[in-house]
Amino acid sequence: QVREVENMFKDTKDSFAQLGSLVGGLMFFWAIFQQFFPHQLKNYIEKYSQRLVTYVYPYIQIRFNEFTGERLMRSEAYFAIENYLSTNSSLHAKRLKADMVKNNQSQLVLSMDDHEEVPDEFKGVKLWWASGKNTAKTQSLSFHPVSDERRYYKLTFHKRNRDFVIGPYLNHVLKEGKAIKVKNRQRKLYTNHGSYWSHVVFQHPATFQTLAMAEEKKQEIIDDLVAFSQAEDFYTRIGRAWKRGYLLYGPPGTGKSTMVSAMANLLNYDIYDLELTAVRDNTDLRRLLIDTSSKSIIVIEDIDCSLELTGQRKKKKEKKEEEEGKDPKEKKEEKESNGSQVTLSGLLNFIDGIWSACGGERIIVFTTNYVEKLDPALIRKGRMDKHIELSFCGFEAFKVLAKNYLCIEDHHLFPTIGRLLGETKMTPADVAEHLMPKKVVHGEADISLNSLIQALEKAKEEEKLKAEEEAKKKELVDKEEEKDQNTKND
């Protein structure tokens, strides 16, 4: 018996050795074939070998890529399939990915992990879904390296069911996937790393009801936003891309960022917070635009500080004259050290160029503390359609803050505060800080309002002293100018 086992083991070992030699020979032949055979001959052999396989292999495969058009557009079909398979995956897949959807129910959503396969059945027809991922090697140098991953889903089914799958089944999958997307809808806040977006769940609680602003102006903005969101047919009829630009300007602390969050909550839109300094050039800027979804707000905050876009055209001639005296090597080193190469022209095309029409129902928002620094071409009507000034806190805005922070709508100190707000300048952020409860005590409203009155009186006194100093300086300058003029006359 021992000898029989030894012989069996020896035969098995010889079989594996022969199999290894055969595989090694095939691999060697394939390498020679790939390296030395003419390209036309390889295509010819592959073409007819695939035809031969179709006679033997009775199944058809359809591949759905995450991106279409050389990674320029996200595939809606891919995400509909992902949503559709989320239910089926939890029942059959062995490897899953989990994500928390923070909607009204805050539920956990499961999806297939990469390179996993699950079966599906629809009206008695058996099918198989498999997920895959290709990772391409990128040779571009970047401070934020990003792997170019291309995911896909592959559907396999018997060829006798071709018409049924391409028609009723895929329509069913897309319809169900979109319905699940609406059910699990969670708005997202995106930021860019180079030319790619990453996101977190958007949870900012700001609304127009809590926004410190005069009611009439607030209602005007709400009506404008709602009218835009319902104007798809109108924009199509007049031949314009379905987008609208808003310029929010005013001193720091007047609620520009809060306004953007309130706009997103009102319309149920995603937010894309675009950091221009992280964008390499105009091409990457265009790619970011194409990769945004509909029902979204694209925000560029403090655009006057983002890049040197103010008065660019005026400086262009001077810059050209300076560069003429530099050698090519110095020019190249300076270009690489400057970081972002986004230009005013590239940003203008981003706002309302041909590529801005890719997709629809998008709002573009610029915020700035110094509107006078911006190039007029950047903020003209048609690009920034509505200009909204967010200024210092008025009495109506104060009453909104008092209701939000102190839960009061009237108080005997309100007239005093209203008078002081009309005589001095204080931002809503500063007013809100004085209304913020410091500790839980009885009569918190009186304490907070008295604190605000003291701050307003102090700010009024400081403004008065500042005005007196400026008047004295102006008087001295006028005297010096008068003295110089008399000297010249003599």
Short mmCIF file of C-alpha atoms in Angstrom, two decimals:
data_model
loop_
_atom_site.label_atom_id
_atom_site.label_comp_id
_atom_site.label_asym_id
_atom_site.label_seq_id
_atom_site.Cartn_x
_atom_site.Cartn_y
_atom_site.Cartn_z
CA GLN A 1 0.00 0.00 0.00
CA VAL A 2 2.84 2.39 0.80
CA ARG A 3 4.37 1.64 -2.61
CA GLU A 4 1.02 2.29 -4.31
CA VAL A 5 0.72 5.67 -2.56
CA GLU A 6 4.28 6.54 -3.57
CA ASN A 7 3.55 5.63 -7.21
CA MET A 8 0.33 7.66 -7.13
CA PHE A 9 2.18 10.64 -5.71
CA LYS A 10 4.91 10.25 -8.35
CA ASP A 11 2.32 10.10 -11.18
CA THR A 12 0.59 13.21 -9.83
CA LYS A 13 3.92 15.01 -9.60
CA ASP A 14 4.77 14.06 -13.20
CA SER A 15 1.34 15.27 -14.35
CA PHE A 16 1.85 18.65 -12.69
CA ALA A 17 5.33 18.90 -14.20
CA GLN A 18 3.91 18.20 -17.68
CA LEU A 19 1.12 20.74 -17.10
CA GLY A 20 3.66 23.31 -15.95
CA SER A 21 5.78 22.70 -19.03
CA LEU A 22 2.71 23.05 -21.25
CA VAL A 23 1.64 26.33 -19.61
CA GLY A 24 5.19 27.66 -19.80
CA GLY A 25 5.36 26.78 -23.47
CA LEU A 26 2.05 28.50 -24.18
CA MET A 27 3.17 31.62 -22.33
CA PHE A 28 6.44 31.66 -24.28
CA PHE A 29 4.57 31.26 -27.55
CA TRP A 30 2.14 34.06 -26.60
CA ALA A 31 5.02 36.40 -25.71
CA ILE A 32 6.70 35.69 -29.06
CA PHE A 33 3.36 36.19 -30.82
CA GLN A 34 2.79 39.56 -29.14
CA GLN A 35 6.33 40.77 -29.74
CA PHE A 36 7.16 39.70 -33.27
CA PHE A 37 3.97 38.92 -35.22
CA PRO A 38 2.63 41.74 -37.43
CA HIS A 39 -0.15 43.86 -35.94
CA GLN A 40 -2.51 43.06 -38.82
CA LEU A 41 -2.01 39.30 -38.32
CA LYS A 42 -2.72 39.57 -34.58
CA ASN A 43 -5.95 41.45 -35.25
CA TYR A 44 -6.93 38.85 -37.84
CA ILE A 45 -6.33 35.93 -35.45
CA GLU A 46 -8.11 37.64 -32.52
CA LYS A 47 -11.08 38.51 -34.72
CA TYR A 48 -11.69 34.97 -35.91
CA SER A 49 -10.83 33.37 -32.55
CA GLN A 50 -13.56 35.48 -30.92
CA ARG A 51 -15.97 34.39 -33.64
CA LEU A 52 -15.07 30.79 -32.91
CA VAL A 53 -15.72 31.31 -29.19
CA THR A 54 -19.19 32.73 -29.89
CA TYR A 55 -20.21 29.45 -31.53
CA VAL A 56 -19.19 27.51 -28.41
CA TYR A 57 -19.95 30.07 -25.63
CA PRO A 58 -23.72 30.76 -25.51
CA TYR A 59 -23.58 33.85 -23.28
CA ILE A 60 -23.54 37.57 -24.08
CA GLN A 61 -21.86 40.26 -21.97
CA ILE A 62 -22.69 43.97 -21.72
CA ARG A 63 -20.29 46.34 -19.97
CA PHE A 64 -21.40 49.58 -18.26
CA ASN A 65 -18.49 51.93 -17.52
CA GLU A 66 -18.51 54.51 -14.72
CA PHE A 67 -17.31 57.22 -17.11
CA THR A 68 -18.09 57.87 -20.76
CA GLY A 69 -16.28 59.93 -23.36
CA GLU A 70 -12.68 59.45 -22.17
CA ARG A 71 -13.64 60.02 -18.52
CA LEU A 72 -15.34 63.33 -19.22
CA MET A 73 -18.90 62.45 -18.20
CA ARG A 74 -20.28 60.29 -15.41
CA SER A 75 -22.56 57.54 -16.68
CA GLU A 76 -26.08 57.80 -15.29
CA ALA A 77 -26.64 54.17 -16.28
CA TYR A 78 -23.72 53.06 -14.08
CA PHE A 79 -25.10 54.76 -10.97
CA ALA A 80 -28.63 53.53 -11.66
CA ILE A 81 -27.26 49.97 -11.83
CA GLU A 82 -25.28 50.53 -8.62
CA ASN A 83 -28.45 51.61 -6.81
CA TYR A 84 -30.46 48.72 -8.28
CA LEU A 85 -27.89 46.15 -7.18
CA SER A 86 -27.66 47.51 -3.63
CA THR A 87 -30.64 45.37 -2.53
CA ASN A 88 -29.58 42.26 -4.44
CA SER A 89 -25.97 42.57 -3.22
CA SER A 90 -26.89 42.33 0.45
CA LEU A 91 -28.58 38.97 -0.20
CA HIS A 92 -26.03 37.22 -2.44
CA ALA A 93 -22.61 38.94 -2.45
CA LYS A 94 -19.90 37.73 -0.09
CA ARG A 95 -17.90 40.97 -0.13
CA LEU A 96 -19.79 44.25 0.35
CA LYS A 97 -19.19 47.98 0.75
CA ALA A 98 -21.27 49.88 3.33
CA ASP A 99 -22.27 53.54 3.45
CA MET A 100 -24.58 55.51 5.72
CA VAL A 101 -27.33 57.49 4.01
CA LYS A 102 -28.37 60.34 6.28
CA ASN A 103 -31.89 61.02 5.11
CA ASN A 104 -35.02 60.94 7.24
CA GLN A 105 -34.38 57.34 8.31
CA SER A 106 -30.53 57.41 8.43
CA GLN A 107 -30.15 53.92 7.03
CA LEU A 108 -27.19 51.77 6.04
CA VAL A 109 -26.82 51.08 2.30
CA LEU A 110 -24.79 48.10 1.02
CA SER A 111 -23.24 47.69 -2.42
CA MET A 112 -21.03 45.15 -4.20
CA ASP A 113 -17.30 45.28 -3.60
CA ASP A 114 -14.91 45.31 -6.55
CA HIS A 115 -14.57 42.04 -8.52
CA GLU A 116 -17.69 40.51 -6.98
CA GLU A 117 -20.54 38.72 -8.81
CA VAL A 118 -24.22 38.33 -7.90
CA PRO A 119 -27.10 36.57 -9.71
CA ASP A 120 -30.37 38.24 -10.65
CA GLU A 121 -33.68 36.92 -11.96
CA PHE A 122 -36.44 38.84 -13.74
CA LYS A 123 -39.61 37.20 -15.04
CA GLY A 124 -37.99 33.76 -15.02
CA VAL A 125 -34.79 34.84 -16.83
CA LYS A 126 -31.49 34.25 -15.02
CA LEU A 127 -28.71 36.86 -15.28
CA TRP A 128 -25.39 37.66 -13.57
CA TRP A 129 -23.93 41.02 -12.57
CA ALA A 130 -20.19 41.42 -11.90
CA SER A 131 -18.32 44.52 -10.70
CA GLY A 132 -14.80 45.34 -11.87
CA LYS A 133 -12.12 48.00 -11.67
CA ASN A 134 -9.24 48.97 -13.93
CA THR A 135 -6.42 51.09 -12.53
CA ALA A 136 -4.50 53.03 -15.16
CA LYS A 137 -0.96 54.24 -14.58
CA THR A 138 -0.74 58.04 -14.70
CA GLN A 139 2.58 59.71 -15.46
CA SER A 140 1.59 63.28 -14.57
CA LEU A 141 3.41 64.94 -11.67
CA SER A 142 1.17 66.40 -8.98
CA PHE A 143 1.28 67.44 -5.34
CA HIS A 144 -2.02 65.54 -4.93
CA PRO A 145 -1.48 62.19 -6.72
CA VAL A 146 -4.75 60.49 -7.66
CA SER A 147 -5.00 56.97 -9.06
CA ASP A 148 -7.03 56.81 -12.25
CA GLU A 149 -9.53 54.08 -11.32
CA ARG A 150 -12.19 53.13 -13.85
CA ARG A 151 -14.98 50.99 -12.44
CA TYR A 152 -17.58 49.10 -14.41
CA TYR A 153 -20.42 46.59 -14.17
CA LYS A 154 -20.65 43.59 -16.50
CA LEU A 155 -23.99 41.90 -17.26
CA THR A 156 -23.94 38.27 -18.48
CA PHE A 157 -26.98 36.46 -19.92
CA HIS A 158 -27.88 33.71 -22.41
CA LYS A 159 -28.00 34.82 -26.03
CA ARG A 160 -31.54 33.49 -26.48
CA ASN A 161 -32.72 36.24 -24.08
CA ARG A 162 -31.01 39.09 -25.96
CA ASP A 163 -34.17 41.01 -26.94
CA PHE A 164 -35.75 40.58 -23.51
CA VAL A 165 -32.64 41.81 -21.64
CA ILE A 166 -31.87 44.78 -23.92
CA GLY A 167 -35.50 45.90 -23.79
CA PRO A 168 -37.72 45.22 -20.75
CA TYR A 169 -35.02 44.10 -18.29
CA LEU A 170 -32.60 47.03 -18.68
CA ASN A 171 -35.50 49.49 -18.67
CA HIS A 172 -36.64 47.90 -15.40
CA VAL A 173 -33.11 48.18 -13.93
CA LEU A 174 -32.71 51.86 -14.85
CA LYS A 175 -36.18 52.78 -13.59
CA GLU A 176 -35.72 50.98 -10.27
CA GLY A 177 -32.20 52.41 -9.85
CA LYS A 178 -33.42 55.97 -10.29
CA ALA A 179 -36.28 55.39 -7.85
CA ILE A 180 -33.84 54.06 -5.22
CA LYS A 181 -31.59 57.10 -5.81
CA VAL A 182 -34.47 59.46 -5.04
CA LYS A 183 -35.36 57.44 -1.93
CA ASN A 184 -31.76 57.40 -0.63
CA ARG A 185 -31.03 60.96 -1.76
CA GLN A 186 -28.33 62.61 0.34
CA ARG A 187 -26.93 65.96 -0.68
CA LYS A 188 -23.17 66.24 -0.92
CA LEU A 189 -20.49 68.87 -0.41
CA TYR A 190 -17.68 68.45 -2.92
CA THR A 191 -14.15 69.83 -2.95
CA ASN A 192 -11.52 69.41 -5.64
CA HIS A 193 -8.11 67.77 -5.39
CA GLY A 194 -6.45 68.80 -8.63
CA SER A 195 -8.89 67.85 -11.39
CA TYR A 196 -10.97 65.37 -9.36
CA TRP A 197 -13.81 65.83 -6.89
CA SER A 198 -14.18 64.21 -3.47
CA HIS A 199 -17.18 64.68 -1.19
CA VAL A 200 -18.72 64.48 2.25
CA VAL A 201 -22.40 64.54 3.22
CA PHE A 202 -23.77 68.10 3.25
CA GLN A 203 -25.41 68.80 6.62
CA HIS A 204 -25.38 72.58 7.03
CA PRO A 205 -28.63 73.63 8.79
CA ALA A 206 -28.87 77.19 7.36
CA THR A 207 -32.22 78.20 5.83
CA PHE A 208 -33.67 81.46 4.57
CA GLN A 209 -35.90 81.52 7.65
CA THR A 210 -32.81 81.80 9.89
CA LEU A 211 -30.86 84.11 7.55
CA ALA A 212 -30.23 87.59 9.00
CA MET A 213 -31.65 89.74 6.20
CA ALA A 214 -34.55 92.06 5.50
CA GLU A 215 -37.68 90.02 4.68
CA GLU A 216 -38.38 91.84 1.40
CA LYS A 217 -34.88 91.21 0.05
CA LYS A 218 -34.95 87.63 1.31
CA GLN A 219 -38.23 86.90 -0.48
CA GLU A 220 -36.89 88.44 -3.69
CA ILE A 221 -33.94 86.01 -3.67
CA ILE A 222 -36.18 83.02 -2.86
CA ASP A 223 -38.54 83.86 -5.73
CA ASP A 224 -35.60 84.19 -8.11
CA LEU A 225 -34.14 80.81 -7.09
CA VAL A 226 -37.47 78.96 -7.30
CA ALA A 227 -38.23 80.52 -10.70
CA PHE A 228 -34.83 79.36 -12.00
CA SER A 229 -35.31 75.78 -10.76
CA GLN A 230 -38.61 75.53 -12.67
CA ALA A 231 -37.47 77.25 -15.88
CA GLU A 232 -36.04 74.37 -17.95
CA ASP A 233 -38.51 74.90 -20.82
CA PHE A 234 -37.92 78.65 -20.77
CA TYR A 235 -34.13 78.31 -21.09
CA THR A 236 -34.56 75.78 -23.90
CA ARG A 237 -36.95 78.10 -25.74
CA ILE A 238 -34.62 81.13 -25.61
CA GLY A 239 -31.55 79.04 -26.52
CA ARG A 240 -29.52 79.49 -23.33
CA ALA A 241 -27.80 76.99 -21.04
CA TRP A 242 -29.88 76.25 -17.94
CA LYS A 243 -27.62 77.99 -15.41
CA ARG A 244 -27.60 81.20 -13.39
CA GLY A 245 -24.83 83.22 -11.79
CA TYR A 246 -24.98 84.96 -8.41
CA LEU A 247 -22.40 87.44 -7.09
CA LEU A 248 -22.45 87.77 -3.29
CA TYR A 249 -20.40 90.71 -2.07
CA GLY A 250 -19.97 92.61 1.15
CA PRO A 251 -17.69 92.95 4.20
CA PRO A 252 -16.47 89.83 6.06
CA GLY A 253 -19.03 88.41 8.48
CA THR A 254 -22.13 89.44 6.54
CA GLY A 255 -23.31 85.87 5.77
CA LYS A 256 -22.11 85.10 2.24
CA SER A 257 -21.20 81.46 2.97
CA THR A 258 -24.39 81.02 5.01
CA MET A 259 -26.38 82.34 2.05
CA VAL A 260 -24.89 79.62 -0.20
CA SER A 261 -25.91 76.92 2.30
CA ALA A 262 -29.43 78.36 2.53
CA MET A 263 -29.69 78.32 -1.29
CA ALA A 264 -28.66 74.65 -1.37
CA ASN A 265 -31.16 73.70 1.34
CA LEU A 266 -33.97 75.59 -0.38
CA LEU A 267 -33.46 73.91 -3.77
CA ASN A 268 -32.13 70.56 -2.46
CA TYR A 269 -28.93 70.99 -4.52
CA ASP A 270 -25.40 69.63 -4.04
CA ILE A 271 -22.54 72.11 -3.48
CA TYR A 272 -19.22 72.04 -5.37
CA ASP A 273 -16.70 74.20 -3.48
CA LEU A 274 -14.10 74.97 -6.17
CA GLU A 275 -10.61 75.85 -4.96
CA LEU A 276 -9.00 77.56 -7.95
CA THR A 277 -5.47 77.49 -6.53
CA ALA A 278 -5.58 73.66 -6.58
CA VAL A 279 -6.45 73.56 -10.32
CA ARG A 280 -3.42 73.13 -12.55
CA ASP A 281 -4.64 74.81 -15.74
CA ASN A 282 -7.67 75.67 -17.87
CA THR A 283 -8.00 72.08 -19.14
CA ASP A 284 -8.35 70.71 -15.61
CA LEU A 285 -10.84 73.48 -14.81
CA ARG A 286 -12.94 72.39 -17.78
CA ARG A 287 -12.74 68.75 -16.67
CA LEU A 288 -14.01 69.71 -13.21
CA LEU A 289 -16.96 71.55 -14.76
CA ILE A 290 -17.94 68.57 -16.90
CA ASP A 291 -17.75 66.28 -13.85
CA THR A 292 -20.33 68.28 -11.87
CA SER A 293 -23.89 67.00 -11.72
CA SER A 294 -27.12 68.81 -12.43
CA LYS A 295 -29.04 70.27 -9.48
CA SER A 296 -25.84 71.72 -8.04
CA ILE A 297 -24.27 74.99 -6.89
CA ILE A 298 -20.67 75.67 -7.94
CA VAL A 299 -19.07 78.06 -5.45
CA ILE A 300 -15.82 80.03 -5.75
CA GLU A 301 -15.37 81.82 -2.43
CA ASP A 302 -13.26 84.98 -2.10
CA ILE A 303 -12.60 85.02 -5.81
CA ASP A 304 -10.59 88.23 -5.48
CA CYS A 305 -8.04 86.22 -3.41
CA SER A 306 -8.18 82.90 -5.31
CA LEU A 307 -5.92 83.85 -8.23
CA GLU A 308 -4.50 86.96 -9.86
CA LEU A 309 -7.65 87.50 -11.91
CA THR A 310 -8.21 91.16 -11.07
CA GLY A 311 -7.20 93.52 -13.84
CA GLN A 312 -5.40 90.71 -15.69
CA ARG A 313 -5.93 92.21 -19.12
CA LYS A 314 -4.42 95.54 -18.02
CA LYS A 315 -1.29 93.79 -16.75
CA LYS A 316 -0.92 91.51 -19.76
CA LYS A 317 1.10 93.98 -21.83
CA GLU A 318 3.43 94.83 -18.93
CA LYS A 319 3.97 91.14 -18.17
CA LYS A 320 4.76 90.41 -21.81
CA GLU A 321 7.39 93.16 -21.88
CA GLU A 322 9.01 91.77 -18.72
CA GLU A 323 9.15 88.21 -20.10
CA GLU A 324 10.81 89.28 -23.36
CA GLY A 325 14.07 89.86 -21.50
CA LYS A 326 14.11 86.39 -19.87
CA ASP A 327 15.71 83.27 -21.32
CA PRO A 328 13.49 80.17 -22.02
CA LYS A 329 14.88 78.21 -19.06
CA GLU A 330 14.03 81.00 -16.63
CA LYS A 331 10.53 81.29 -18.08
CA LYS A 332 9.95 77.53 -17.65
CA GLU A 333 11.15 77.54 -14.03
CA GLU A 334 8.95 80.53 -13.20
CA LYS A 335 5.92 78.88 -14.80
CA GLU A 336 6.42 75.68 -12.78
CA SER A 337 6.87 77.61 -9.51
CA ASN A 338 3.71 79.67 -10.02
CA GLY A 339 1.48 76.61 -9.43
CA SER A 340 -1.96 77.14 -10.95
CA GLN A 341 -2.00 78.36 -14.55
CA VAL A 342 -5.73 79.12 -14.67
CA THR A 343 -6.33 82.35 -16.58
CA LEU A 344 -9.14 84.89 -16.64
CA SER A 345 -10.04 83.68 -20.13
CA GLY A 346 -10.27 80.08 -18.87
CA LEU A 347 -12.50 81.13 -15.98
CA LEU A 348 -14.78 83.14 -18.30
CA ASN A 349 -15.17 80.08 -20.56
CA PHE A 350 -15.89 78.00 -17.44
CA ILE A 351 -18.77 80.33 -16.53
CA ASP A 352 -20.51 80.81 -19.86
CA GLY A 353 -18.44 79.23 -22.65
CA ILE A 354 -19.49 76.33 -24.86
CA TRP A 355 -18.54 73.76 -22.23
CA SER A 356 -20.78 75.40 -19.62
CA ALA A 357 -23.79 73.97 -21.47
CA CYS A 358 -22.75 70.38 -20.60
CA GLY A 359 -25.43 69.45 -18.10
CA GLY A 360 -28.11 71.74 -16.73
CA GLU A 361 -29.79 73.21 -13.66
CA ARG A 362 -26.59 74.61 -12.23
CA ILE A 363 -25.99 77.76 -10.20
CA ILE A 364 -22.56 79.44 -10.15
CA VAL A 365 -21.81 81.62 -7.11
CA PHE A 366 -18.89 84.00 -6.61
CA THR A 367 -18.27 85.58 -3.21
CA THR A 368 -15.97 88.53 -2.58
CA ASN A 369 -15.25 91.14 0.07
CA TYR A 370 -14.06 93.68 -2.52
CA VAL A 371 -16.25 93.73 -5.62
CA GLU A 372 -14.39 96.76 -7.01
CA LYS A 373 -11.24 94.61 -7.47
CA LEU A 374 -12.88 92.18 -9.89
CA ASP A 375 -12.54 92.48 -13.66
CA PRO A 376 -15.82 93.86 -15.09
CA ALA A 377 -15.88 91.06 -17.68
CA LEU A 378 -16.06 88.52 -14.87
CA ILE A 379 -19.17 89.91 -13.18
CA ARG A 380 -21.18 91.37 -16.05
CA LYS A 381 -24.81 90.36 -16.57
CA GLY A 382 -25.04 87.03 -18.36
CA ARG A 383 -22.19 85.66 -16.25
CA MET A 384 -23.15 86.89 -12.80
CA ASP A 385 -26.84 87.48 -13.49
CA LYS A 386 -27.84 88.67 -10.02
CA HIS A 387 -25.67 90.81 -7.75
CA ILE A 388 -26.58 90.55 -4.05
CA GLU A 389 -25.00 92.93 -1.56
CA LEU A 390 -24.77 91.56 1.97
CA SER A 391 -24.07 94.58 4.13
CA PHE A 392 -23.95 95.48 7.81
CA CYS A 393 -26.69 94.39 10.17
CA GLY A 394 -29.92 96.41 10.03
CA PHE A 395 -32.81 96.34 12.49
CA GLU A 396 -34.84 93.77 10.49
CA ALA A 397 -31.84 91.45 10.32
CA PHE A 398 -31.30 91.94 14.06
CA LYS A 399 -34.89 90.85 14.81
CA VAL A 400 -34.28 87.60 12.89
CA LEU A 401 -31.12 86.98 14.96
CA ALA A 402 -32.95 87.77 18.22
CA LYS A 403 -35.65 85.27 17.30
CA ASN A 404 -33.05 82.61 16.38
CA TYR A 405 -30.76 83.07 19.40
CA LEU A 406 -33.04 84.34 22.19
CA CYS A 407 -36.47 83.13 21.02
CA ILE A 408 -37.97 86.60 21.40
CA GLU A 409 -39.82 88.75 18.85
CA ASP A 410 -40.10 91.94 20.90
CA HIS A 411 -38.36 93.56 23.87
CA HIS A 412 -38.26 96.97 25.54
CA LEU A 413 -34.57 97.33 24.49
CA PHE A 414 -35.35 96.85 20.77
CA PRO A 415 -35.88 100.59 20.04
CA THR A 416 -32.48 101.46 21.54
CA ILE A 417 -30.77 98.75 19.51
CA GLY A 418 -32.57 99.85 16.34
CA ARG A 419 -31.38 103.45 16.84
CA LEU A 420 -27.76 102.36 17.45
CA LEU A 421 -27.74 100.02 14.43
CA GLY A 422 -28.78 102.99 12.29
CA GLU A 423 -25.92 105.11 13.66
CA THR A 424 -23.05 102.60 13.50
CA LYS A 425 -21.81 99.65 11.44
CA MET A 426 -21.71 96.11 12.82
CA THR A 427 -21.82 92.84 10.87
CA PRO A 428 -24.44 90.15 11.55
CA ALA A 429 -21.64 87.85 12.74
CA ASP A 430 -20.61 90.36 15.44
CA VAL A 431 -24.23 90.92 16.49
CA ALA A 432 -24.81 87.16 16.70
CA GLU A 433 -21.75 86.75 18.93
CA HIS A 434 -23.27 89.10 21.54
CA LEU A 435 -26.60 87.24 21.36
CA MET A 436 -24.96 83.86 21.84
CA PRO A 437 -25.85 82.50 25.33
CA LYS A 438 -22.72 82.33 27.48
CA LYS A 439 -24.37 80.37 30.29
CA VAL A 440 -27.84 79.21 31.32
CA VAL A 441 -29.22 81.87 33.67
CA HIS A 442 -32.57 83.56 34.28
CA GLY A 443 -33.01 86.71 32.19
CA GLU A 444 -30.51 85.68 29.51
CA ALA A 445 -32.24 87.93 26.93
CA ASP A 446 -31.67 91.08 29.02
CA ILE A 447 -28.01 90.20 29.58
CA SER A 448 -27.37 89.52 25.85
CA LEU A 449 -29.21 92.63 24.65
CA ASN A 450 -27.40 94.89 27.13
CA SER A 451 -24.10 93.37 26.00
CA LEU A 452 -25.00 94.20 22.40
CA ILE A 453 -25.97 97.79 23.33
CA GLN A 454 -22.60 98.30 25.05
CA ALA A 455 -20.78 96.93 22.00
CA LEU A 456 -22.76 99.20 19.64
CA GLU A 457 -22.07 102.29 21.77
CA LYS A 458 -18.36 101.43 21.86
CA ALA A 459 -18.29 100.90 18.07
CA LYS A 460 -20.11 104.24 17.62
CA GLU A 461 -17.52 106.02 19.75
CA GLU A 462 -14.63 104.38 17.88
CA GLU A 463 -16.12 105.41 14.53
CA LYS A 464 -16.50 108.98 15.81
CA LEU A 465 -12.84 109.11 16.95
CA LYS A 466 -11.71 107.60 13.66
CA ALA A 467 -13.69 110.19 11.68
CA GLU A 468 -12.16 113.01 13.75
CA GLU A 469 -8.64 111.68 13.13
CA GLU A 470 -9.27 111.41 9.41
CA ALA A 471 -10.66 114.96 9.37
CA LYS A 472 -7.51 116.23 11.12
CA LYS A 473 -5.27 114.39 8.65
CA LYS A 474 -7.23 115.84 5.74
CA GLU A 475 -6.95 119.32 7.20
CA LEU A 476 -3.16 118.95 7.54
CA VAL A 477 -2.86 117.68 3.96
CA ASP A 478 -4.96 120.59 2.69
CA LYS A 479 -2.75 123.07 4.59
CA GLU A 480 0.42 121.50 3.16
CA GLU A 481 -1.00 121.68 -0.36
CA GLU A 482 -2.05 125.32 0.17
CA LYS A 483 1.43 126.15 1.50
CA ASP A 484 3.10 124.51 -1.53
CA GLN A 485 0.81 126.38 -3.86
CA ASN A 486 1.66 129.74 -2.22
CA THR A 487 5.36 128.95 -2.46
CA LYS A 488 5.04 128.25 -6.19
CA ASN A 489 3.11 131.51 -6.71
CA ASP A 490 5.85 133.48 -4.93
#
